[in-house]
XYZ file of C-alpha atoms in Angstrom:
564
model
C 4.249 103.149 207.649
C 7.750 102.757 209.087
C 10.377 104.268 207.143
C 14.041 102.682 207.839
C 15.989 103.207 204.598
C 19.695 102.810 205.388
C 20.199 99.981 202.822
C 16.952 99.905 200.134
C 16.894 101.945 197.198
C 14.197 103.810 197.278
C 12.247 104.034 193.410
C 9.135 104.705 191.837
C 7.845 104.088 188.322
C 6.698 106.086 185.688
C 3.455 107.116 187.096
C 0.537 104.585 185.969
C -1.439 106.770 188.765
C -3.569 109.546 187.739
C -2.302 112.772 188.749
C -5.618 113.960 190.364
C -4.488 110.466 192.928
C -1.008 111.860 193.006
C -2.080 115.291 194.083
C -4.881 113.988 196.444
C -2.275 112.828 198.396
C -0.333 115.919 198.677
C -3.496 118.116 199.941
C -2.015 120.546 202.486
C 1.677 120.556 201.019
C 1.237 123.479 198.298
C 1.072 125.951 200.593
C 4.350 125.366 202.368
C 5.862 126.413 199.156
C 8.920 129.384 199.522
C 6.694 132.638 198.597
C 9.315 134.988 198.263
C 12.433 135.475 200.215
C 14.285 132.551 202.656
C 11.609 133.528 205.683
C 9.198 131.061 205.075
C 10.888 128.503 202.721
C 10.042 125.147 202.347
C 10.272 121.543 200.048
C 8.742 118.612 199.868
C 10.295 115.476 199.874
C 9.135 111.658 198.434
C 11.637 109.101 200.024
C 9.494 106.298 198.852
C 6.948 106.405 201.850
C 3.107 104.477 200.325
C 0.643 104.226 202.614
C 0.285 105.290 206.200
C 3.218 106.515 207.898
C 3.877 104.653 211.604
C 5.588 107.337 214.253
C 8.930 106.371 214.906
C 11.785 108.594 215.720
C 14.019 106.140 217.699
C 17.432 105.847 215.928
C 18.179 102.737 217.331
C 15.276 100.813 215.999
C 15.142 99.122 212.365
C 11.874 100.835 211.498
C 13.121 104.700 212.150
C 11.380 107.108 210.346
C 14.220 108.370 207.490
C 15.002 112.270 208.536
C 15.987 110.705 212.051
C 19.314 110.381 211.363
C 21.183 113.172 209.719
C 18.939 115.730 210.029
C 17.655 115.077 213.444
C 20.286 113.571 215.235
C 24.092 113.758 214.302
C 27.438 111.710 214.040
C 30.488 112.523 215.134
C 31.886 112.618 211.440
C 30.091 112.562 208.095
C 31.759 110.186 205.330
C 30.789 111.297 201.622
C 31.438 108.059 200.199
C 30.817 109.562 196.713
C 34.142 110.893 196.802
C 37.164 109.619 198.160
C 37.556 113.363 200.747
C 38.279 112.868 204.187
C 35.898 111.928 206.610
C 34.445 115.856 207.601
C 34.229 116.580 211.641
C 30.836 116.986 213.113
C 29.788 116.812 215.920
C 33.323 115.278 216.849
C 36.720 117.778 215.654
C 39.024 114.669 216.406
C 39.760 111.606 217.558
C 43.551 109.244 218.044
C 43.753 105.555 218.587
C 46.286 104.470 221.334
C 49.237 102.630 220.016
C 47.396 98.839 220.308
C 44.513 99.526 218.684
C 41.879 99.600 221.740
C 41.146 102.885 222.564
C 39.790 105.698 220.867
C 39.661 109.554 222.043
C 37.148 111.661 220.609
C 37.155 115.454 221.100
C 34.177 117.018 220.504
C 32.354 120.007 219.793
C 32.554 123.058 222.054
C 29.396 125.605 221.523
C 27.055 122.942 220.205
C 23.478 122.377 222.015
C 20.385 119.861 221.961
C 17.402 121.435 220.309
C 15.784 121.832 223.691
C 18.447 124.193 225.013
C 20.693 121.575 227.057
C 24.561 121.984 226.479
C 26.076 118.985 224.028
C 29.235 117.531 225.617
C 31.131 114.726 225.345
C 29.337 113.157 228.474
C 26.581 112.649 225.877
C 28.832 111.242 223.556
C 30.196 108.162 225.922
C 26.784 107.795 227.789
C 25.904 106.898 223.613
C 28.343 104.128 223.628
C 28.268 102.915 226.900
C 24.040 102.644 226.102
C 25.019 100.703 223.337
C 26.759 98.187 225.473
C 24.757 97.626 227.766
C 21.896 97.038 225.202
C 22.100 94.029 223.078
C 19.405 94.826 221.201
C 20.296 98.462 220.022
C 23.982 97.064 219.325
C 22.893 96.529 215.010
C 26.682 96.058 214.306
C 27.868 93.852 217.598
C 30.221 96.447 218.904
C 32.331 95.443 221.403
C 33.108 97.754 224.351
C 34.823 97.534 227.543
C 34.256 100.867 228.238
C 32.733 104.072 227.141
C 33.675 107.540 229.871
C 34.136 111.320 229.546
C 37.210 112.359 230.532
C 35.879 116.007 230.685
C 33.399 117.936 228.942
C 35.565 118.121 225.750
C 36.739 114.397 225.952
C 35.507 110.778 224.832
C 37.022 107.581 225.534
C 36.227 104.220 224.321
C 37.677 101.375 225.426
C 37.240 97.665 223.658
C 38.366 93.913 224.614
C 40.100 93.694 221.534
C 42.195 95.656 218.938
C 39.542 97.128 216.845
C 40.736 99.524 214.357
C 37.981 98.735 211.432
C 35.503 100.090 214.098
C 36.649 103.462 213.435
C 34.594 104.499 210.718
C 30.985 103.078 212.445
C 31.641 104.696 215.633
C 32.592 108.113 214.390
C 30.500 108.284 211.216
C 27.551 105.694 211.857
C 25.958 106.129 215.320
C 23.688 108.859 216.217
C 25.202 110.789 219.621
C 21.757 111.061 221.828
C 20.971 113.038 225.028
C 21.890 111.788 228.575
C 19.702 113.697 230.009
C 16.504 112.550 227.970
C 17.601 108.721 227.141
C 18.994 108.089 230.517
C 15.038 107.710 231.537
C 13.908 105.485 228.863
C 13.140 101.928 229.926
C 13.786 100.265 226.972
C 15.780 102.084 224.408
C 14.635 99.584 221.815
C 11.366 99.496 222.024
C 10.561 102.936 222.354
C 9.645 105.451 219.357
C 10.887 108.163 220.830
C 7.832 110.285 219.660
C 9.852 114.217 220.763
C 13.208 113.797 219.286
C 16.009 115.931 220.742
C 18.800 116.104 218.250
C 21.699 118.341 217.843
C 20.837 118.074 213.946
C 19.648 120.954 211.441
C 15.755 120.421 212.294
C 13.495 119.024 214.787
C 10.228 117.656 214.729
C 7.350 119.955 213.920
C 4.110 117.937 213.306
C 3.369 114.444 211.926
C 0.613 113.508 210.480
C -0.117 109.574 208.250
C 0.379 110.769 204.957
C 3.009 113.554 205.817
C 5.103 114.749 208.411
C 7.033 118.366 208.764
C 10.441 119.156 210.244
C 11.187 122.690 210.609
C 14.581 124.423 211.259
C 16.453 124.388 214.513
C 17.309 128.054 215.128
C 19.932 126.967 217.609
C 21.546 125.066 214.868
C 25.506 124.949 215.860
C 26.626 125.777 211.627
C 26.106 129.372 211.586
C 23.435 130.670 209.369
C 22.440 126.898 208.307
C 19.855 125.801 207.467
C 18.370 128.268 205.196
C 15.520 125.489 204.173
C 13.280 126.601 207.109
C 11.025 123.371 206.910
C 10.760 120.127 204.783
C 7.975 118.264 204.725
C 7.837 114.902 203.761
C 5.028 112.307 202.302
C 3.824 109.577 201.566
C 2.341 108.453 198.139
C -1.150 106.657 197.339
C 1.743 104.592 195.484
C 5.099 104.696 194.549
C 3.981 104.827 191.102
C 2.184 108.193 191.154
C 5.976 109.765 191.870
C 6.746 110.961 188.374
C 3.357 112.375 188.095
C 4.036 114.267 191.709
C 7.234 115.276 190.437
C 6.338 117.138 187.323
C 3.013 118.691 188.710
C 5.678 120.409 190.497
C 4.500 119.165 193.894
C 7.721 117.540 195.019
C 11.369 119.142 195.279
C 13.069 116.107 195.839
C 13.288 112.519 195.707
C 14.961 109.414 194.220
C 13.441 107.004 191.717
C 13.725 104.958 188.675
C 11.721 106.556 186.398
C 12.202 104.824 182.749
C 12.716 107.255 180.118
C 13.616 109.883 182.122
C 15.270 112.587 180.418
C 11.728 112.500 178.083
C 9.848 112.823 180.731
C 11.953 115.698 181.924
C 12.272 117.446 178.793
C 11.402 121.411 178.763
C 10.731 121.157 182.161
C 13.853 124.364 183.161
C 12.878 123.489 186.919
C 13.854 119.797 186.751
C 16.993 118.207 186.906
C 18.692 114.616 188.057
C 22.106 113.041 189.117
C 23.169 109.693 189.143
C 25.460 107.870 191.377
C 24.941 103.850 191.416
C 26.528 102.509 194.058
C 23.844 100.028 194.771
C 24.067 96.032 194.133
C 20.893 94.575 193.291
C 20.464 91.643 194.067
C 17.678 88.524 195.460
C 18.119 88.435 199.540
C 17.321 84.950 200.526
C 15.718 83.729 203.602
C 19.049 81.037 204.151
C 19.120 79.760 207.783
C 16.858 77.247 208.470
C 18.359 76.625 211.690
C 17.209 80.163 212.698
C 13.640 79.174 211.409
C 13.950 79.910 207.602
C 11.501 77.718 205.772
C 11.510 76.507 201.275
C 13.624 75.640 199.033
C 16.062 78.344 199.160
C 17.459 77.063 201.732
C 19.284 74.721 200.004
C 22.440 76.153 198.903
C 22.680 74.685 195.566
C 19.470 76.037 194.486
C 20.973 79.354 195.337
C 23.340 78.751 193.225
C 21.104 77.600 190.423
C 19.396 80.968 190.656
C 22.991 82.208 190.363
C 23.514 80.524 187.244
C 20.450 80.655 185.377
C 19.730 84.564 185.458
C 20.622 86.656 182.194
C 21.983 90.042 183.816
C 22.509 91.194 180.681
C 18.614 90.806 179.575
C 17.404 91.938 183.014
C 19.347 94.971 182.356
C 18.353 96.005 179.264
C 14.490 94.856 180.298
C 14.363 96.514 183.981
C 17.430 98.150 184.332
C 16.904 100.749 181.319
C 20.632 99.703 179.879
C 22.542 101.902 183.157
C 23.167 99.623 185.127
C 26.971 98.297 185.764
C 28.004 94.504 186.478
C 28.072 93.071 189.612
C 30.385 90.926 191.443
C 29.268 87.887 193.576
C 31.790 89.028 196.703
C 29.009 91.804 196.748
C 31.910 94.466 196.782
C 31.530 97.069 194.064
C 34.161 95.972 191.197
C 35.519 99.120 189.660
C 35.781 100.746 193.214
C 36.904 97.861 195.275
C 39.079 95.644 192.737
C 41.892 95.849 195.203
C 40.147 93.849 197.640
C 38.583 90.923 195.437
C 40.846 88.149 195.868
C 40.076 85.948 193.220
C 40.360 87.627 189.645
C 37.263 84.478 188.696
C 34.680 86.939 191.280
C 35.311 90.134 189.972
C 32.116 90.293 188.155
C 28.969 88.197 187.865
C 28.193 86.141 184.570
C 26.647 87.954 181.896
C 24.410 85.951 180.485
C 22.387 82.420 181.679
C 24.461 79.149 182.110
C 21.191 77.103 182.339
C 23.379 73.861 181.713
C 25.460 74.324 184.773
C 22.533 75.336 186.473
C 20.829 72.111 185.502
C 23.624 70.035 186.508
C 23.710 71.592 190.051
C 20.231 71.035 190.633
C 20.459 67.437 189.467
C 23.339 66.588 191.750
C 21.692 68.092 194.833
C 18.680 65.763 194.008
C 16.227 68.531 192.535
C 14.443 66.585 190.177
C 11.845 67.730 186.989
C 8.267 67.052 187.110
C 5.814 66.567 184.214
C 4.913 70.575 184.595
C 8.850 70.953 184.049
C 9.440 72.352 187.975
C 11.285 70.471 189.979
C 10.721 69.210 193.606
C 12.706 66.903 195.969
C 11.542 64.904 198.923
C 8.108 65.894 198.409
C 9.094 69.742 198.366
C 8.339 71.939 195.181
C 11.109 73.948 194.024
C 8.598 76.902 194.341
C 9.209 80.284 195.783
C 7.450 83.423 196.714
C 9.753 86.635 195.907
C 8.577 90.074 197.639
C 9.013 93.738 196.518
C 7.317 96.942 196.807
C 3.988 97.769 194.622
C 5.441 100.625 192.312
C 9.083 99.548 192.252
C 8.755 99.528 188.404
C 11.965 98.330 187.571
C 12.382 95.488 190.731
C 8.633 94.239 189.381
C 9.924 94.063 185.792
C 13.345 92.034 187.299
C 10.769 89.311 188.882
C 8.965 89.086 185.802
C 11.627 88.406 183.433
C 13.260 86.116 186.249
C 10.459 84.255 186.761
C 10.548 83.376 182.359
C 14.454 82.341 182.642
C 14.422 80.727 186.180
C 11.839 78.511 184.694
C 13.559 77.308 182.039
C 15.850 75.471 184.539
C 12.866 73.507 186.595
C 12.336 76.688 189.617
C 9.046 78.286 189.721
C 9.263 81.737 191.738
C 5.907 83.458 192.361
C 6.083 87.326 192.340
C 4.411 89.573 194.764
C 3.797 93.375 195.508
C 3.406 94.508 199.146
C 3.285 97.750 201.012
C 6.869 99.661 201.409
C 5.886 98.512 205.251
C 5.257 95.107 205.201
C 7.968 94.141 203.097
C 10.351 96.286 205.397
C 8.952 94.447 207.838
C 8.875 90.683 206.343
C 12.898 91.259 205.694
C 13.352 92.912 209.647
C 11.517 89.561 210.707
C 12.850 87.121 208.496
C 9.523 86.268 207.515
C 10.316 86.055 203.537
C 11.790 83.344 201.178
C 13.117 85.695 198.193
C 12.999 89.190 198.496
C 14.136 91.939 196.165
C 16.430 94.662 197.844
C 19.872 95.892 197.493
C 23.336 95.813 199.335
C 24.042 99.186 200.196
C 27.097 101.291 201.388
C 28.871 101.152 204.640
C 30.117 103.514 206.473
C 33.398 103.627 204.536
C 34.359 101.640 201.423
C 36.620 98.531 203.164
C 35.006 95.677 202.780
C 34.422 95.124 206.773
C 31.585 97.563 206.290
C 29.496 95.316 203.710
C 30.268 91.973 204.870
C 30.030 92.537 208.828
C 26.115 93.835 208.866
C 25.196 91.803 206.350
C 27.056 88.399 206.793
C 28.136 88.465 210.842
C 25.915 86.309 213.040
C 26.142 89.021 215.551
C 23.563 91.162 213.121
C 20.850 88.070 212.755
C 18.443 86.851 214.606
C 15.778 83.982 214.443
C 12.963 84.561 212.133
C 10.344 86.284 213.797
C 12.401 88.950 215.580
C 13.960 91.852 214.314
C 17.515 91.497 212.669
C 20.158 94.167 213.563
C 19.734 97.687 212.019
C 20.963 97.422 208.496
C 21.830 93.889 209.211
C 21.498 90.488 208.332
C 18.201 90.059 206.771
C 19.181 86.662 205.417
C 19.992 84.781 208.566
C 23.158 83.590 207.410
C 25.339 82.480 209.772
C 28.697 80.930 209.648
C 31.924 80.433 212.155
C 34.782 80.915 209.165
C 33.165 84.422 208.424
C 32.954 84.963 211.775
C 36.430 84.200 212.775
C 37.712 86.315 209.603
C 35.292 89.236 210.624
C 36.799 89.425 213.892
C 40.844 88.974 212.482
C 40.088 91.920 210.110
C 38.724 94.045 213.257
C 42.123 93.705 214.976
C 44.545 95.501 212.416
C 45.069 98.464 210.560
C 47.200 96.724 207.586
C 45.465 96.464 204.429
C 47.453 93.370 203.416
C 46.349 91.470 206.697
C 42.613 92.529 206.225
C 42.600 91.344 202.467
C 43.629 88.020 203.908
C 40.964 87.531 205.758
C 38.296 89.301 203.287
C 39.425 86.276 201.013
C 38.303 83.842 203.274
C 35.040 85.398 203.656
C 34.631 85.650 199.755
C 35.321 82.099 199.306
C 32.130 81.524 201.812
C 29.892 83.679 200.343
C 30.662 83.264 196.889
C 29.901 79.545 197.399
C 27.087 79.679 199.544
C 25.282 82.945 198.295
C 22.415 83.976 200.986
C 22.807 87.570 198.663
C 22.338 86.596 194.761
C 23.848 89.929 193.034
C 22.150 90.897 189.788
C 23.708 93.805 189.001
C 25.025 97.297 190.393
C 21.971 99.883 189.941
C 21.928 103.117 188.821
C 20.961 105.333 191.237
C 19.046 108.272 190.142
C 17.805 111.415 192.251
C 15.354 113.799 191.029
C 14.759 117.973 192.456
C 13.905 120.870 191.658
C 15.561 124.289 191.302
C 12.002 125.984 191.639
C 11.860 126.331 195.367
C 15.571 125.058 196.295
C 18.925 125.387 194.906
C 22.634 124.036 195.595
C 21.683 120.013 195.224
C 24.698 118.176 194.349
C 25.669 117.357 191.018
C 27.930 114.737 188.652
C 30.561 117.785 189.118
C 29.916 118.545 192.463
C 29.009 115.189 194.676
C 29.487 116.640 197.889
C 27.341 114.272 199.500
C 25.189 111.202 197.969
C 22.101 112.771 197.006
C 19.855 110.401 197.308
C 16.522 110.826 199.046
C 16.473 108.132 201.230
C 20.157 108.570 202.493
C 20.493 109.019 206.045
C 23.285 110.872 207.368
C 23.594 112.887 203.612
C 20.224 114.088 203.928
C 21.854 116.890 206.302
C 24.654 118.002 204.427
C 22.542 118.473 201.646
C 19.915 120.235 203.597
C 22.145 122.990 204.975
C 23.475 123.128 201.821
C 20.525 124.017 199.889
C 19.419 128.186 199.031
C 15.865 128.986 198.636
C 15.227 130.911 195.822
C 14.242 134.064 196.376
């Protein structure tokens, strides 16, 4: 199936799923296992994958394959945004803005080469951008570039229309540097699926398979003596259920899920461990822009807002969110981390519990009205909706059960159903959902212009039916005043300026809501120390651990020891 998990938390629940199923699907893995010594080490990983994997290795495409980015291809910088350390040099050593704010030098790596022998230099590094530029449809964040040359081999310079400091952190720790000499001959750079990926990353592509895929070392790897992992194979599940089962038969090293009652399930297991590190927000993505071909009641702001209203986080928390997870805020921002930039004390956090009498009130005004089955309908319409999420997601299926009780108490009916990890990737990609359960996850630094431009900008939509930018806006909101802010808060550097215009965009989205936050998730990853050691820890976060996480999937790989 494709695989593109930038933004959805990847989970499983506590295995329903024999564990004969569980290890059915892992045939051919066991003997990959680290023997003895680091010579012919290996781990298996579960990043949420059911079903049958689809080949894709392009970076630029919504549906890339996870390991594509981080551990196949590169950034310039990494930014560990479970800490607050400074961004860590890469594949770039450093970069300076000119005094206006429109171009940016990068230096880059000297001694550094693709994993098919050709010399990395910063030719590479502008034909990236300038590909980017001249490609609409691999441009997920709407960059805008005048310009993108090599002064020399050593030497980057990007040029842009406009002043365009909040830019910074996507360009140097967001975009995957490719190879001139192999991308300059692809047609299409967005269609493509790249099937031999050359990377300047810690692996490369060894053999793929539908159920499981292998990515072995690159020996020519430019960190000295890294990786020591020499391959990691990763699979795909019968379902996302059978995880926990896979997980304590010992057949998988690493991988992140909500499994309820975990630290039972773990118990006198020495080999086992977990971290947690929510960072997540939860929440109902909407299908909003019905003049971009979105069709049903959610459509209709008001009954957004309804939904809004009429959830109790505090009982969906205690139901499906095993009593971890932290409250919300309806700017989407995190509110103990980004409390500076929440203009208006009133969205700081989300309601607790159900306010089904304002809810009521705002359905009655917009014209929502109850039948004799108590749901309401208006112009002939039901106020009936279809909410997606993936079979196994434990916790999201026991969210759309309990909302469906307390969202009918107010007159809307929502009708729950499980898909493949695939085709609800692909109904959100398309646009070709009314609810859907996902979550809003981190940017590529924690300022606000990294959560609300991919996920609110028009330039990261498109009309339902084709593909929406890469980690973009699913929702097909669009709107000119969050626009117009988006593009004041790219052109300065002063905090006080930028919350100005992150105000304005609150007072949109708070009001119109195409993202309904629930609540901030926990977000827990399981390993093992039996094949692997040196995963990050509560003490220790030295990069987000979580499965699914591209660009910390390689510092945590060349981090990692076998055990001996």
């Amino acid at each position: 199936m494709s695989y593109f998990v930038t933004r959805a938390r990847r989970r499983a629940g506590l295995a329903a799923a024999a564990v004969a199923a569980t290890l059915i699907a892992l045939t051919g893995c066991s003997g990959d296992k680290t023997t003895g010594g680091g010579g012919d080490s290996a781990i298996t990983v579960f990043n949420g994958s059911t079903g049958t994997i689809v080949e894709n290795w392009n970076p630029f495409s919504p549906t890339y394959l996870q390991p594509t980015t981080g551990l196949i291809y590169e950034a310039l910088y990494y930014y560990n945004l479970a800490t607050e350390a400074a961004p860590q040099p890469m594949l770039g050593t450093a970069f300076s803005w000119s005094p206006d704010g429109k171009q940016l030098s990068i230096t880059t790596r000297d001694g550094v080469t693709w994993n098919d022998g050709q010399p990395f230099t910063a030719k590479d590094v502008a034909f990236t951008f300038d590909l980017i530029r001249r490609t609409p449809a691999i441009n997920g964040t709407g960059m805008k570039l005048t310009s993108a040359v090599a002064k020399d081999d050593k030497t980057a310079v990007l040029t842009f229309p406009e002043v365009s400091y909040t830019t910074e952190a996507g360009i140097l720790g967001d975009t995957p540097i490719i190879p001139e000499h192999i991308w300059s001959k692809v047609a299409d750079p967005s269609k493509t699926i790249n099937q031999n990926p050359v990377g300047t990353g810690p692996y490369k592509l060894k053999t793929f398979g539908p159920q499981s895929y292998v990515i072995e070392k690159n020996a020519a790897y430019w960190q000295a003596g890294k990786p020591e992992i020499q391959s990691v194979r990763y699979i795909a599940l019968a379902t996302a259920d059978a995880a926990s089962a896979a997980l304590t038969a010992g057949q998988v090293d690493w991988m992140s899920s909500f499994l309820p009652g975990l630290d039972q399930l773990l118990k006198g297991k020495k080999d086992l461990g977990y971290v947690n590190t929510p960072a997540l927000t939860a929440s109902i993505f909407t299908c909003a822009g019905a003049d971009l071909g979105c069709s049903g009641p959610q459509t209709d702001p008001a009954v957004r807002q309804a939904i809004y209203q009429a959830i109790n986080r505090d009982q969906l928390n205690k139901l499906a969110g095993g009593g971890f997870a932290a409250t919300a805020s309806p700017t989407m921002l995190l509110p103990e981390r980004d409390k500076k930039w929440i203009a208006d004390p009133g969205n700081v956090t989300t309601p607790a519990g159900a306010d089904p009498a304002k809810a009521n009130q705002i359905l009655d005004q917009a014209g929502w009205v109850k039948g004799g089955d108590g749901i309401r309908s208006k112009a002939g319409q039901r106020l009936s909706m279809t909410i997606q999420t993936v079979t196994g997601w434990s916790d999201f299926i026991s969210l759309n059960d309990a909302m469906t009780q307390q969202l009918k108490a107010v007159g809307i009916e929502i009708k729950p159903t499980q898909l493949s990890w695939n085709e609800w990737n692909n109904n959100q990609v398309q646009g070709k959902f009314q609810l859907s359960l996902d979550s809003i996850g981190l940017g590529a630094s924690s300022n606000p212009y990294f959560t609300y431009s991919p996920h609110y900008s028009s330039a990261t939509t498109a009309k339902v039916g084709e593909p929406a930018g890469t980690s973009g806006n699913y929702v097909r909101y669009r709107n000119a005043v969050v626009d117009k802010a988006l593009a004041a808060a790219a052109t300065t550097n002063d905090e006080n300026l930028q919350k100005q215009q992150y105000a304005v965009i609150q007072t949109e989205i708070v009001r119109d809501l195409p993202y309904i936050p629930i609540y901030v998730n926990s977000m827990l990853t399981e390993f093992s120390t039996a094949h692997a050691t040196g995963w990050p820890t509560n003490d220790n976060k030295y990069a987000l651990p979580a499965s699914w996480r591209k660009w910390d999937n390689g510092v945590v790989m060349v981090n990692l020891k076998p055990v001996k």
